[in-house]
Amino acid sequence: MLLELQADGQIEGMKSFVLEAPLRLVVDLPGMKSAVAQSHVPVEHGTVKAVRVGQHDDKVRVVVDGADGATSFGEKSAPWAGGLWLALAGAELPVQAETLPVAAASEVPADAKATKTGE
């Protein structure tokens, strides 16, 4: 599963960690503001059951909820000029992520976007 987080520029300083019982992948995007219309998106995938987006004073937090029975996400990430890719459950990052530094082009809804604060 490839998760594309869209922004109005490059996402810098991303931090992530995994929590267990229940399984969750937490991705913090410092200095960003959420522009999503829907903060909870159900997902039908063997490893992921939902993606949640929350706005905090200093960051946007994206939480990927593991599906029942999932034991790991096997996540990889790569920034690009318009956001961040997260490859989960054995998915590969787009070829652009391997061949282009960060100025390349892009499964969440198109309205799942973030903007840098102060812009």
Short mmCIF file of C-alpha atoms in Angstrom, two decimals:
data_model
loop_
_atom_site.label_atom_id
_atom_site.label_comp_id
_atom_site.label_asym_id
_atom_site.label_seq_id
_atom_site.Cartn_x
_atom_site.Cartn_y
_atom_site.Cartn_z
CA MET A 1 0.00 0.00 0.00
CA LEU A 2 1.39 3.37 -1.02
CA LEU A 3 0.21 6.33 1.05
CA GLU A 4 0.76 9.75 -0.48
CA LEU A 5 0.73 12.74 1.86
CA GLN A 6 0.34 15.89 -0.22
CA ALA A 7 1.59 19.32 0.83
CA ASP A 8 2.13 22.71 -0.74
CA GLY A 9 5.87 22.09 -0.64
CA GLN A 10 8.49 19.70 0.66
CA ILE A 11 7.82 18.11 4.06
CA GLU A 12 10.90 18.47 6.24
CA GLY A 13 11.70 17.05 9.65
CA MET A 14 9.19 14.18 9.52
CA LYS A 15 9.36 11.87 12.53
CA SER A 16 7.65 8.52 12.83
CA PHE A 17 7.29 5.72 15.34
CA VAL A 18 5.25 2.56 15.75
CA LEU A 19 2.97 1.78 18.69
CA GLU A 20 1.64 -1.67 19.48
CA ALA A 21 -1.52 -3.09 21.07
CA PRO A 22 -3.20 -1.94 18.88
CA LEU A 23 -0.72 -1.50 16.03
CA ARG A 24 -0.35 2.12 14.85
CA LEU A 25 2.17 4.05 12.78
CA VAL A 26 2.45 7.66 13.94
CA VAL A 27 3.90 10.26 11.54
CA ASP A 28 4.54 13.77 12.84
CA LEU A 29 4.92 16.61 10.33
CA PRO A 30 6.35 19.62 12.20
CA GLY A 31 5.47 23.13 11.10
CA MET A 32 2.51 21.95 8.99
CA LYS A 33 -1.20 22.79 9.03
CA SER A 34 -3.84 20.28 7.98
CA ALA A 35 -6.21 21.11 5.14
CA VAL A 36 -8.07 17.79 5.11
CA ALA A 37 -11.83 17.76 4.98
CA GLN A 38 -12.10 14.31 6.55
CA SER A 39 -9.91 13.54 9.59
CA HIS A 40 -10.71 9.78 9.61
CA VAL A 41 -10.46 7.74 6.40
CA PRO A 42 -11.40 4.03 6.51
CA VAL A 43 -9.11 1.83 4.41
CA GLU A 44 -9.79 -1.67 3.15
CA HIS A 45 -6.37 -3.32 3.21
CA GLY A 46 -4.97 -6.38 4.94
CA THR A 47 -2.49 -4.31 6.95
CA VAL A 48 -4.26 -0.94 7.34
CA LYS A 49 -7.82 -0.28 8.52
CA ALA A 50 -7.81 3.54 8.74
CA VAL A 51 -5.78 6.72 8.42
CA ARG A 52 -6.40 9.58 10.84
CA VAL A 53 -5.13 13.15 10.56
CA GLY A 54 -4.97 15.52 13.51
CA GLN A 55 -3.90 19.13 13.86
CA HIS A 56 -1.73 20.11 16.83
CA ASP A 57 -0.27 23.51 17.70
CA ASP A 58 3.13 22.74 16.19
CA LYS A 59 2.48 19.89 13.75
CA VAL A 60 0.14 17.66 11.82
CA ARG A 61 -0.03 14.09 13.13
CA VAL A 62 -0.99 11.27 10.78
CA VAL A 63 -1.87 7.95 12.41
CA VAL A 64 -2.13 4.77 10.35
CA ASP A 65 -4.24 2.22 12.24
CA GLY A 66 -3.25 -1.40 11.70
CA ALA A 67 -5.88 -3.90 10.60
CA ASP A 68 -6.95 -6.64 12.98
CA GLY A 69 -4.21 -9.28 13.06
CA ALA A 70 -1.53 -7.06 11.47
CA THR A 71 1.81 -7.30 13.27
CA SER A 72 3.95 -4.74 11.40
CA PHE A 73 3.83 -2.11 8.69
CA GLY A 74 7.26 -2.64 7.12
CA GLU A 75 7.24 1.08 6.34
CA LYS A 76 9.57 3.07 4.11
CA SER A 77 9.28 6.77 3.41
CA ALA A 78 10.57 9.25 0.86
CA PRO A 79 10.01 12.99 0.56
CA TRP A 80 9.15 14.62 -2.76
CA ALA A 81 8.59 18.22 -3.80
CA GLY A 82 4.85 18.01 -3.11
CA GLY A 83 4.79 15.96 0.08
CA LEU A 84 5.81 12.55 1.40
CA TRP A 85 5.35 8.95 0.29
CA LEU A 86 4.88 6.13 2.80
CA ALA A 87 5.23 2.60 1.44
CA LEU A 88 3.57 0.07 3.75
CA ALA A 89 3.14 -3.70 3.85
CA GLY A 90 5.85 -4.51 1.33
CA ALA A 91 4.90 -1.83 -1.20
CA GLU A 92 7.69 -0.16 -3.10
CA LEU A 93 8.34 3.54 -3.22
CA PRO A 94 7.74 5.16 -6.61
CA VAL A 95 10.71 5.02 -8.98
CA GLN A 96 10.99 8.82 -8.76
CA ALA A 97 11.80 8.46 -5.05
CA GLU A 98 14.87 6.39 -5.90
CA THR A 99 16.12 8.39 -8.88
CA LEU A 100 15.30 12.01 -8.09
CA PRO A 101 16.53 13.84 -4.99
CA VAL A 102 13.35 15.54 -3.74
CA ALA A 103 12.06 17.49 -6.72
CA ALA A 104 9.98 14.61 -8.09
CA ALA A 105 6.22 14.19 -8.61
CA SER A 106 3.54 11.23 -6.32
CA GLU A 107 -3.70 5.72 -1.13
CA VAL A 108 -5.41 8.57 0.60
CA PRO A 109 -8.12 10.83 -0.79
CA ALA A 110 -6.98 13.79 -2.86
CA ASP A 111 -8.19 16.16 -0.14
CA ALA A 112 -5.67 14.78 2.39
CA LYS A 113 -3.29 17.71 2.23
CA ALA A 114 -1.15 19.74 4.58
CA THR A 115 0.26 23.21 4.30
CA LYS A 116 3.28 24.78 5.94
CA THR A 117 2.37 27.11 8.76
CA GLY A 118 3.04 30.77 8.18
CA GLU A 119 2.49 30.54 4.41
#
